[in-house]
Tab-separated table of N, CA and C in Angstrom:
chain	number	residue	atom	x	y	z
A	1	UNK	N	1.988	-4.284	7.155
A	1	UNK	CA	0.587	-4.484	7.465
A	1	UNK	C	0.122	-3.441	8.485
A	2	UNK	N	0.900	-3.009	9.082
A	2	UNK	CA	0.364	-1.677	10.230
A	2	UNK	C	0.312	-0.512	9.549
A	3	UNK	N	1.368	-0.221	8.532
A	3	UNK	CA	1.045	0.859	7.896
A	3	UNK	C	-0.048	0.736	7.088
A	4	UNK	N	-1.003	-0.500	6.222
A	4	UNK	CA	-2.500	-0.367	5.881
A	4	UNK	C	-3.523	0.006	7.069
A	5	UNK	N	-3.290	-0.926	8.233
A	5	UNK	CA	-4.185	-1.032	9.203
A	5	UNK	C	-4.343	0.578	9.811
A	6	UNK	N	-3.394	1.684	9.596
A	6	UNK	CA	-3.680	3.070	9.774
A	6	UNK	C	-4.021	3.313	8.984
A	7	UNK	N	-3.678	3.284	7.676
A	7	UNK	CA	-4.418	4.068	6.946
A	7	UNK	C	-6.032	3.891	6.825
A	8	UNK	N	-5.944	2.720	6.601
A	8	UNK	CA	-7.687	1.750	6.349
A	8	UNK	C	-8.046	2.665	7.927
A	9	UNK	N	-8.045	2.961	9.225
A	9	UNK	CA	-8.515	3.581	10.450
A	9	UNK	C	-8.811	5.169	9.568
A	10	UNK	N	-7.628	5.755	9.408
A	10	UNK	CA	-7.580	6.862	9.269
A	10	UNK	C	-9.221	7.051	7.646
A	11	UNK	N	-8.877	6.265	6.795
A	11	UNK	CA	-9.600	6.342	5.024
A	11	UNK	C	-10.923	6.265	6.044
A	12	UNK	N	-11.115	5.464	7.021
A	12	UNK	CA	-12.885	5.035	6.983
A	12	UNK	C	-13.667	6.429	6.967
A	13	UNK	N	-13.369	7.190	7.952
A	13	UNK	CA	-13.763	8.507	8.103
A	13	UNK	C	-13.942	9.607	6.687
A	14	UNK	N	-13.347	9.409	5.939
A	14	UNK	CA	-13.734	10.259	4.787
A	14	UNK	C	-15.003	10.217	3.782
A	15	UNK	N	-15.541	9.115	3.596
A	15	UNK	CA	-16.469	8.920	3.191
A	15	UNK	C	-17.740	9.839	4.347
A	16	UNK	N	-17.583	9.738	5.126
A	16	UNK	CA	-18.614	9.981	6.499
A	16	UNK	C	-18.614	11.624	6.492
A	17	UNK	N	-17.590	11.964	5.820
A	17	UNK	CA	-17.553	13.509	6.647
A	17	UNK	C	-18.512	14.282	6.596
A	18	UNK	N	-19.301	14.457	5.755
A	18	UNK	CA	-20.502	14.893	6.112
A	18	UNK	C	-21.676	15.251	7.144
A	19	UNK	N	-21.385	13.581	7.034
A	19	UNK	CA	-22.201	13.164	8.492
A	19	UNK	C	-22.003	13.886	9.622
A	20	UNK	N	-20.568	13.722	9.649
A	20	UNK	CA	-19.870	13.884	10.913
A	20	UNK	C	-19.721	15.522	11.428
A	21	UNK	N	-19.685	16.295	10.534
A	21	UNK	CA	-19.644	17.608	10.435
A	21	UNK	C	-21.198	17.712	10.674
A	22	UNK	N	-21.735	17.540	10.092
A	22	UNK	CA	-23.672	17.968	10.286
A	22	UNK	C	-23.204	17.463	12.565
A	23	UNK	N	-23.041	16.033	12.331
A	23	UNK	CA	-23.160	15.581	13.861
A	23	UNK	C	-22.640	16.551	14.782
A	24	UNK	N	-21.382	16.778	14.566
A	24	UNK	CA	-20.666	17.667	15.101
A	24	UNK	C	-19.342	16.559	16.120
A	25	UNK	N	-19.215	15.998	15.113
A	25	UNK	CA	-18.202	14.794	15.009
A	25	UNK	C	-16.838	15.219	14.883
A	26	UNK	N	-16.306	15.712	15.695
A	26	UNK	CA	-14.609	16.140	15.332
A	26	UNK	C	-13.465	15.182	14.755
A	27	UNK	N	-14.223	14.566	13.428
A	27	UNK	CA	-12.763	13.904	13.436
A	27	UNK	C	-11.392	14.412	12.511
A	28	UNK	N	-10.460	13.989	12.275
A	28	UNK	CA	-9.107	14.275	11.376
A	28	UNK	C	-9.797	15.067	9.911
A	29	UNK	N	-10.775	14.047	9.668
A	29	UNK	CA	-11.402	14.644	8.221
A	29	UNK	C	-11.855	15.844	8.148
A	30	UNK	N	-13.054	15.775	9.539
A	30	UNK	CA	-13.532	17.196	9.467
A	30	UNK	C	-12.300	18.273	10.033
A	31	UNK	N	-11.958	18.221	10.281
A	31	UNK	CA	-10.709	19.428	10.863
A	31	UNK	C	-9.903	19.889	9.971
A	32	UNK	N	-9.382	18.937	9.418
A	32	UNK	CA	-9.052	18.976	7.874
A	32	UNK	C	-9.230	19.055	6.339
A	33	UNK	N	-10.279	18.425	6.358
A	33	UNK	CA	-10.846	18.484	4.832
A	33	UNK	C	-10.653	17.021	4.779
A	34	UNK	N	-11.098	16.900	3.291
A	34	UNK	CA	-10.998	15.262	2.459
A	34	UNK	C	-10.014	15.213	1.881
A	35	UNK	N	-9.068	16.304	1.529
A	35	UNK	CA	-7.829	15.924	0.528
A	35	UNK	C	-6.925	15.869	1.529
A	36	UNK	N	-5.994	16.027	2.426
A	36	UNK	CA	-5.163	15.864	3.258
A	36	UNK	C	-5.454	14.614	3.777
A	37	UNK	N	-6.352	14.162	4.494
A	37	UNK	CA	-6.344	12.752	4.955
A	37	UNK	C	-5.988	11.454	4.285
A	38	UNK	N	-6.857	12.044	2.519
A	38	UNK	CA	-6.950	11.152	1.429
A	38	UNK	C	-5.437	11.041	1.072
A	39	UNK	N	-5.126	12.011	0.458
A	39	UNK	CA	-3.857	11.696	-0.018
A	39	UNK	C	-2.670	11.588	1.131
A	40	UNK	N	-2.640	11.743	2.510
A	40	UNK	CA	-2.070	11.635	3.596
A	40	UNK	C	-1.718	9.638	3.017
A	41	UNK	N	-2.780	9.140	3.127
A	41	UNK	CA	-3.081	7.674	3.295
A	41	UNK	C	-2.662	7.027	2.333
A	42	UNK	N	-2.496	7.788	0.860
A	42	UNK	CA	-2.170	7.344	-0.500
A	42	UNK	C	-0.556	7.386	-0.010
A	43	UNK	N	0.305	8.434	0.604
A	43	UNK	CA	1.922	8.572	0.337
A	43	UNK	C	1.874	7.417	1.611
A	44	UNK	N	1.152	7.165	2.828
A	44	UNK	CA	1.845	6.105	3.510
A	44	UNK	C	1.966	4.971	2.879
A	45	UNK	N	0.708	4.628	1.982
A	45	UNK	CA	1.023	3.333	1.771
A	45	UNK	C	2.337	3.144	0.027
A	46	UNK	N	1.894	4.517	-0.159
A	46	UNK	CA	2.993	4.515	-0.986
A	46	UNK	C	4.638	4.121	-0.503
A	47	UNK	N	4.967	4.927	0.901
A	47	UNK	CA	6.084	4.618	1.353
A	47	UNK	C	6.468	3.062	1.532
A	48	UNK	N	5.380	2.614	2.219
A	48	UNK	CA	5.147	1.035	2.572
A	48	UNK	C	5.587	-0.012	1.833
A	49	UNK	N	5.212	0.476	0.203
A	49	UNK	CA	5.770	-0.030	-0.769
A	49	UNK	C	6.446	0.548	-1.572
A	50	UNK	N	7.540	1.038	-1.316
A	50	UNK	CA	8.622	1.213	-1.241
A	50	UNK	C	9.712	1.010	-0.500
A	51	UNK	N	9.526	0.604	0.753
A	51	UNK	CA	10.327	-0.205	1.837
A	51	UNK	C	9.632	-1.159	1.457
A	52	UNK	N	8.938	-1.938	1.313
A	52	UNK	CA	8.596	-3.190	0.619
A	52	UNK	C	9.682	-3.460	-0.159
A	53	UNK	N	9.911	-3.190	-1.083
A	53	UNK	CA	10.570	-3.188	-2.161
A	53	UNK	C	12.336	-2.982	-2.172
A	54	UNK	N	12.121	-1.848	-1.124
A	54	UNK	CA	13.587	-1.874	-0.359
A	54	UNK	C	14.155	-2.928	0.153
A	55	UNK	N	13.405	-3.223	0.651
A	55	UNK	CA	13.521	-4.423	1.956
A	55	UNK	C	14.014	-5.744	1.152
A	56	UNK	N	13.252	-5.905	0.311
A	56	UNK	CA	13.032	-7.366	-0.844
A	56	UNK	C	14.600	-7.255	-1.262
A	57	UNK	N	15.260	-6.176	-2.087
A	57	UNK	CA	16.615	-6.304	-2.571
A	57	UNK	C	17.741	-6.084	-1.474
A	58	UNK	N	17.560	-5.357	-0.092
A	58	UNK	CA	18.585	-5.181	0.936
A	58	UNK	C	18.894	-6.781	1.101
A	59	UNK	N	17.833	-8.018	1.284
A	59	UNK	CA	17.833	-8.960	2.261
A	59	UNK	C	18.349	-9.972	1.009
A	60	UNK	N	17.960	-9.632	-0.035
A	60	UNK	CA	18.510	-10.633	-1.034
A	60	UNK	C	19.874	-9.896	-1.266
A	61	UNK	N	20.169	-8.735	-1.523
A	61	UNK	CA	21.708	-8.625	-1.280
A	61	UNK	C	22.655	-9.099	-0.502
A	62	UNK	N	21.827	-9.144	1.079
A	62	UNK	CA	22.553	-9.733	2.384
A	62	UNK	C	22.800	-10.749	1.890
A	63	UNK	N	21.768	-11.948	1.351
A	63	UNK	CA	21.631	-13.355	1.411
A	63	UNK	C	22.608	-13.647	0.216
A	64	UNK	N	22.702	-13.263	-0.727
A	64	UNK	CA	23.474	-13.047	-2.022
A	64	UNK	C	25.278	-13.218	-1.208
A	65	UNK	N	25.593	-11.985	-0.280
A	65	UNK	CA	26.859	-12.162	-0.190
A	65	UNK	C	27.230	-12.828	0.870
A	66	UNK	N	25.918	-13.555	1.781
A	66	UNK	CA	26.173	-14.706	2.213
A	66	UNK	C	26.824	-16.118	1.353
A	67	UNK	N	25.977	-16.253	0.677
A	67	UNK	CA	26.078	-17.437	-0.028
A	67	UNK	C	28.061	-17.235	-1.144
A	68	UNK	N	27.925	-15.836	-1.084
A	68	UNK	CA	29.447	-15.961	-1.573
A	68	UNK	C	30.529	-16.438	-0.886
A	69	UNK	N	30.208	-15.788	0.778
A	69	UNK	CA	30.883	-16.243	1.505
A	69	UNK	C	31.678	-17.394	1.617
A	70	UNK	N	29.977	-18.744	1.819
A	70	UNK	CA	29.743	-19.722	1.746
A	70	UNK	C	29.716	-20.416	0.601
A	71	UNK	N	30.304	-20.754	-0.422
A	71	UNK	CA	30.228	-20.855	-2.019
A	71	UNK	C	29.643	-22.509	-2.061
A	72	UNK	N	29.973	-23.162	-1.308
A	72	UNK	CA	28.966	-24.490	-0.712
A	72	UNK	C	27.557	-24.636	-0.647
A	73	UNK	N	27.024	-23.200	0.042
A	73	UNK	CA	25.734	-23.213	0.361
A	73	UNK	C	24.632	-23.499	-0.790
A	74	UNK	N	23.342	-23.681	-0.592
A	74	UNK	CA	22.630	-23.715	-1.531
A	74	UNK	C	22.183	-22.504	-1.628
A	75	UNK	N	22.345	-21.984	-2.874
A	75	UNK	CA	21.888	-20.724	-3.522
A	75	UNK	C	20.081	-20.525	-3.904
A	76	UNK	N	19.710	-19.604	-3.641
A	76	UNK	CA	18.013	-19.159	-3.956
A	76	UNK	C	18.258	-19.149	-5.798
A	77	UNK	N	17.360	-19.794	-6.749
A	77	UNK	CA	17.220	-19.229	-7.627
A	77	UNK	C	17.172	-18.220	-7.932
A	78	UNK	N	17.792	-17.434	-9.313
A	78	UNK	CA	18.166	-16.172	-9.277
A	78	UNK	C	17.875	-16.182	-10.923
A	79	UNK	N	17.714	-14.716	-10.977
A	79	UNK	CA	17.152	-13.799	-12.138
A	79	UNK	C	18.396	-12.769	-12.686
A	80	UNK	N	19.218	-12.784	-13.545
A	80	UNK	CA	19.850	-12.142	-13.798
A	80	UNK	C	19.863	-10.805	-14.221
A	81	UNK	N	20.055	-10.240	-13.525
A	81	UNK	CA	19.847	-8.091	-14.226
A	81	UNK	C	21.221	-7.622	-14.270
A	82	UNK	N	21.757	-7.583	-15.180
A	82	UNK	CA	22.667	-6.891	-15.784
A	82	UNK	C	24.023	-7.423	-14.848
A	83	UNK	N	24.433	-6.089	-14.123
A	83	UNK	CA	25.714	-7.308	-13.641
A	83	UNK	C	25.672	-7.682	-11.998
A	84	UNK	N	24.333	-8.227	-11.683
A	84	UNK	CA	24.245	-8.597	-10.287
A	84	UNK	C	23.166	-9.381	-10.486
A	85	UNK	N	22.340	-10.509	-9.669
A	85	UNK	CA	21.213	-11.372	-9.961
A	85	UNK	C	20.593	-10.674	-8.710
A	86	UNK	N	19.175	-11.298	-8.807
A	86	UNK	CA	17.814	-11.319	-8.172
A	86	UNK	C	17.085	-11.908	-7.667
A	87	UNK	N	17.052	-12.571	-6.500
A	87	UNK	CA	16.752	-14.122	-6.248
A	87	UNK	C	15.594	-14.107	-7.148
A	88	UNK	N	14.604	-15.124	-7.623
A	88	UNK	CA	13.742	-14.705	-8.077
A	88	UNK	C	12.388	-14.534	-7.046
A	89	UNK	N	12.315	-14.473	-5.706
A	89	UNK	CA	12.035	-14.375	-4.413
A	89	UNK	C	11.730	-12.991	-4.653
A	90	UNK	N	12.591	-12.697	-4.411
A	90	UNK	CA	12.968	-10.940	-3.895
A	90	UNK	C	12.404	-10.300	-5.272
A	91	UNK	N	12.553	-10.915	-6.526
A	91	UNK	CA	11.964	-9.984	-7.735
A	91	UNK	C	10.400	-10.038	-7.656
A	92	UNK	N	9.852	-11.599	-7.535
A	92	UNK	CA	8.744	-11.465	-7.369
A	92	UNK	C	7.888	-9.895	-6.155
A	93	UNK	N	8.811	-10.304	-5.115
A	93	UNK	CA	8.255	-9.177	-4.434
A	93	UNK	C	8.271	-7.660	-4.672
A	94	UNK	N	8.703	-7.439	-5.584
A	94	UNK	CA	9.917	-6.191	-5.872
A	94	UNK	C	8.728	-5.559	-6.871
A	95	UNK	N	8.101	-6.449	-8.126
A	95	UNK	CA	7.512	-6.583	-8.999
A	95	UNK	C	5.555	-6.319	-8.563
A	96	UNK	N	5.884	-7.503	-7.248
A	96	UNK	CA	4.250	-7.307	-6.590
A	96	UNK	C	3.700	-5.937	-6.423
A	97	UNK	N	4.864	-5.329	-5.329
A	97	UNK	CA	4.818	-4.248	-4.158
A	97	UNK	C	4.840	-2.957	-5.898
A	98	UNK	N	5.369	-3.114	-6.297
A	98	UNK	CA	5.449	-2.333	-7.471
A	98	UNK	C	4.077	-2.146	-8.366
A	99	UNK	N	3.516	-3.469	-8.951
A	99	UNK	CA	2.234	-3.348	-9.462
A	99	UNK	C	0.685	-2.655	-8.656
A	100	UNK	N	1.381	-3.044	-7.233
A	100	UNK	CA	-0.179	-2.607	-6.674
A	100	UNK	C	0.444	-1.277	-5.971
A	101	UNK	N	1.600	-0.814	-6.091
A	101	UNK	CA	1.746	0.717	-5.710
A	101	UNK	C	0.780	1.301	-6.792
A	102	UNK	N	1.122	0.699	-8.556
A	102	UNK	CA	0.374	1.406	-9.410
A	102	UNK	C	-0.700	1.318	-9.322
A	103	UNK	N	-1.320	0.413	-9.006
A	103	UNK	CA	-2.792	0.468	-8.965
A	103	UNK	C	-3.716	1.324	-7.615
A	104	UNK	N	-2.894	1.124	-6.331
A	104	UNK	CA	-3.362	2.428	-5.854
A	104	UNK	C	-3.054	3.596	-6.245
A	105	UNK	N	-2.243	4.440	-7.126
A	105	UNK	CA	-2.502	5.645	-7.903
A	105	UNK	C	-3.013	5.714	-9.036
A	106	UNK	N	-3.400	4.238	-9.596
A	106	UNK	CA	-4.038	4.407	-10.578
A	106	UNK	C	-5.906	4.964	-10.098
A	107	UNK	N	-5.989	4.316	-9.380
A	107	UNK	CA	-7.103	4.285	-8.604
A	107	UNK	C	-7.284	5.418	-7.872
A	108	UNK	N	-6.240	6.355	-7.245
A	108	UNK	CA	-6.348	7.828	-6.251
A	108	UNK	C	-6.674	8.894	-7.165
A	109	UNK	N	-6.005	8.646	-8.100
A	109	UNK	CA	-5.837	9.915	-9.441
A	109	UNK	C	-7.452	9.944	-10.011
A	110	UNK	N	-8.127	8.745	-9.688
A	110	UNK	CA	-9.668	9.188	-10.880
A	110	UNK	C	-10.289	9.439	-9.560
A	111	UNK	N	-10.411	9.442	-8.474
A	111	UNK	CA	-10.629	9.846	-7.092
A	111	UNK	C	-11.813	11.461	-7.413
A	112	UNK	N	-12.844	11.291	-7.289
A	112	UNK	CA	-13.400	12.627	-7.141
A	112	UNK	C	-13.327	13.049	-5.690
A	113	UNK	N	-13.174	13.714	-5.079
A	113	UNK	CA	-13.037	13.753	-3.635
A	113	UNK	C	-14.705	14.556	-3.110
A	114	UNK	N	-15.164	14.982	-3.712
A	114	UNK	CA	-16.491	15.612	-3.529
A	114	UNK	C	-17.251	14.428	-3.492
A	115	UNK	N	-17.730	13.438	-4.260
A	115	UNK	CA	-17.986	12.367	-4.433
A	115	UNK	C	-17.971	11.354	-3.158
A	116	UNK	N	-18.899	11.130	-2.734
A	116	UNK	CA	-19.127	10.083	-1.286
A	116	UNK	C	-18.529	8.855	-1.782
A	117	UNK	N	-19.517	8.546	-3.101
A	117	UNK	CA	-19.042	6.542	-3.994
A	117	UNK	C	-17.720	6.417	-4.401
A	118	UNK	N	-17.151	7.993	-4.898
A	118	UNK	CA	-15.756	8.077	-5.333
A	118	UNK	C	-14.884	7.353	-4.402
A	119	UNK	N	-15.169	7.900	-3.193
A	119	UNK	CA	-14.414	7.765	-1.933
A	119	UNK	C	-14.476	6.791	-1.372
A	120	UNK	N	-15.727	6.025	-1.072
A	120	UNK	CA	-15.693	4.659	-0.714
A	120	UNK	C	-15.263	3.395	-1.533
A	121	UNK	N	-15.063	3.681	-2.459
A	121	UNK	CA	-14.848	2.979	-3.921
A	121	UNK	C	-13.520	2.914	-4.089
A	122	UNK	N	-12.171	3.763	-3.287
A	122	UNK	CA	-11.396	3.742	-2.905
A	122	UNK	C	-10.677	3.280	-2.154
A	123	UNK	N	-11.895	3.206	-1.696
A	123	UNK	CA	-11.775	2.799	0.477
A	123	UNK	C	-11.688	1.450	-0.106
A	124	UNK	N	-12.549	0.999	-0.476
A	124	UNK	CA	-12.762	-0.685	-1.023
A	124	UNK	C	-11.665	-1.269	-1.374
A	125	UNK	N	-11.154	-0.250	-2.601
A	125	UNK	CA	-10.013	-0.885	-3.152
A	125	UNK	C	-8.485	-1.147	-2.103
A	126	UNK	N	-8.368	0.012	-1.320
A	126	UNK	CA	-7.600	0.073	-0.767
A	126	UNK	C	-8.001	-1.648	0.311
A	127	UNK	N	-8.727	-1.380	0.525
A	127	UNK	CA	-9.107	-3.438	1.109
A	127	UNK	C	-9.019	-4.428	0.410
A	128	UNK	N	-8.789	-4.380	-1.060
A	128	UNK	CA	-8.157	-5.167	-1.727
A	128	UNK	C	-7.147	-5.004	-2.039
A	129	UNK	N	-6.561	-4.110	-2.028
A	129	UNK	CA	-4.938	-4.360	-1.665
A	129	UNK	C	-4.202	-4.774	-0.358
A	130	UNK	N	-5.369	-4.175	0.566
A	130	UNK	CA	-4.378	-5.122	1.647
A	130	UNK	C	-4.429	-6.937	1.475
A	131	UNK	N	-5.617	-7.368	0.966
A	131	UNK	CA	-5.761	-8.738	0.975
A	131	UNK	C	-5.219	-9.166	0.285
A	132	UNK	N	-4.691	-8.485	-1.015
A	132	UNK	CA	-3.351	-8.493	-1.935
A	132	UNK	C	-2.062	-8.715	-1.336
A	133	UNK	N	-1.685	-8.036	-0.443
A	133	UNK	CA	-0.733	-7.862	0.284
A	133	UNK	C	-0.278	-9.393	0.838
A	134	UNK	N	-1.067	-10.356	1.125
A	134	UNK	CA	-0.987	-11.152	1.713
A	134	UNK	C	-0.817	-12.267	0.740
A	135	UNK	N	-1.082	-12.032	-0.498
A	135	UNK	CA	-0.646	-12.937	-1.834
A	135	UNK	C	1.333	-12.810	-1.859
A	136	UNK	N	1.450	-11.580	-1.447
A	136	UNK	CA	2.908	-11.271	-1.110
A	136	UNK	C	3.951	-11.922	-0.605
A	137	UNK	N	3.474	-12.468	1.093
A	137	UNK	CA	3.522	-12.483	2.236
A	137	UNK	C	4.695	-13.492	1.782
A	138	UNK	N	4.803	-14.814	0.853
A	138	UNK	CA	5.355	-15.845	0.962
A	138	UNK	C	7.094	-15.551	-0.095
A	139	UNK	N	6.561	-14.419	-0.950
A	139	UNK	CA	7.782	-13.914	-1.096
A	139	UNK	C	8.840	-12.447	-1.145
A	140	UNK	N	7.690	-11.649	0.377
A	140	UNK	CA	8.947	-11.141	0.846
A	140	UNK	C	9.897	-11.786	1.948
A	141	UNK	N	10.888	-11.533	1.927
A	141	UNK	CA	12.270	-11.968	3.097
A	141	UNK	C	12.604	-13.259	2.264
């Protein structure tokens, strides 16, 4: 969630740059341009979910060779993939963090960057994925 909450800081400014350049507004955007910031914000949250996703199978692996340990314990429902299972916890999350990685590049790639609506229209979405994010919340860890 901190890695959206920068980016969403860093995205607001691109839509504006204009403005801000006429103002004489120094921010990241104007110093830079619109494509570096933009796609700056697309690979963090890309990373994000991808340690998302990391994270989801490290902790169900942990928990996995806990429970071997412990062959008593009560086991998480599990999803079988080939020759190791998946809690189905950890797939759900694995699966989430995965669908809405695609949909923010589905969404960056038609991106006009010249385009003010392009850009805010982005911006938007990218706020529905964080509120997405939180549909998550109950099955990562």
């Amino acid at each position: 969630m901190l890695l959206f909450s920068i980016v969403i800081a860093l995205f607001k400014d691109i839509p504006d740059a204009k403005g801000d350049r006429a103002s004489g507004v120094n921010t990241l955007t104007v110093r830079l341009g619109e494509a570096t910031p933009f796609w700056a914000c697309i690979w963090i949250l890309t990373a994000a979910y991808v340690g998302a996703c990391g994270y989801s199978v490290v902790t169900a692996s942990a928990a996995s060779a806990m429970s071997a340990a412990a062959p008593n314990a009560l086991a998480p429902a599990s999803l079988s993939l080939g020759a190791g299972a998946l809690p189905v916890k950890a797939l759900a999350s694995v699966v989430g963090h995965c669908v809405m990685g695609g949909l923010l590049w589905w969404r960056a790639l038609k991106v006009d960057l010249t385009s003010r609506d392009d850009i805010t229209s982005c911006y938007m979405h990218i706020w529905k994925l964080f509120y997405a994010e939180y549909m998550l919340i109950p099955f990562f860890a």
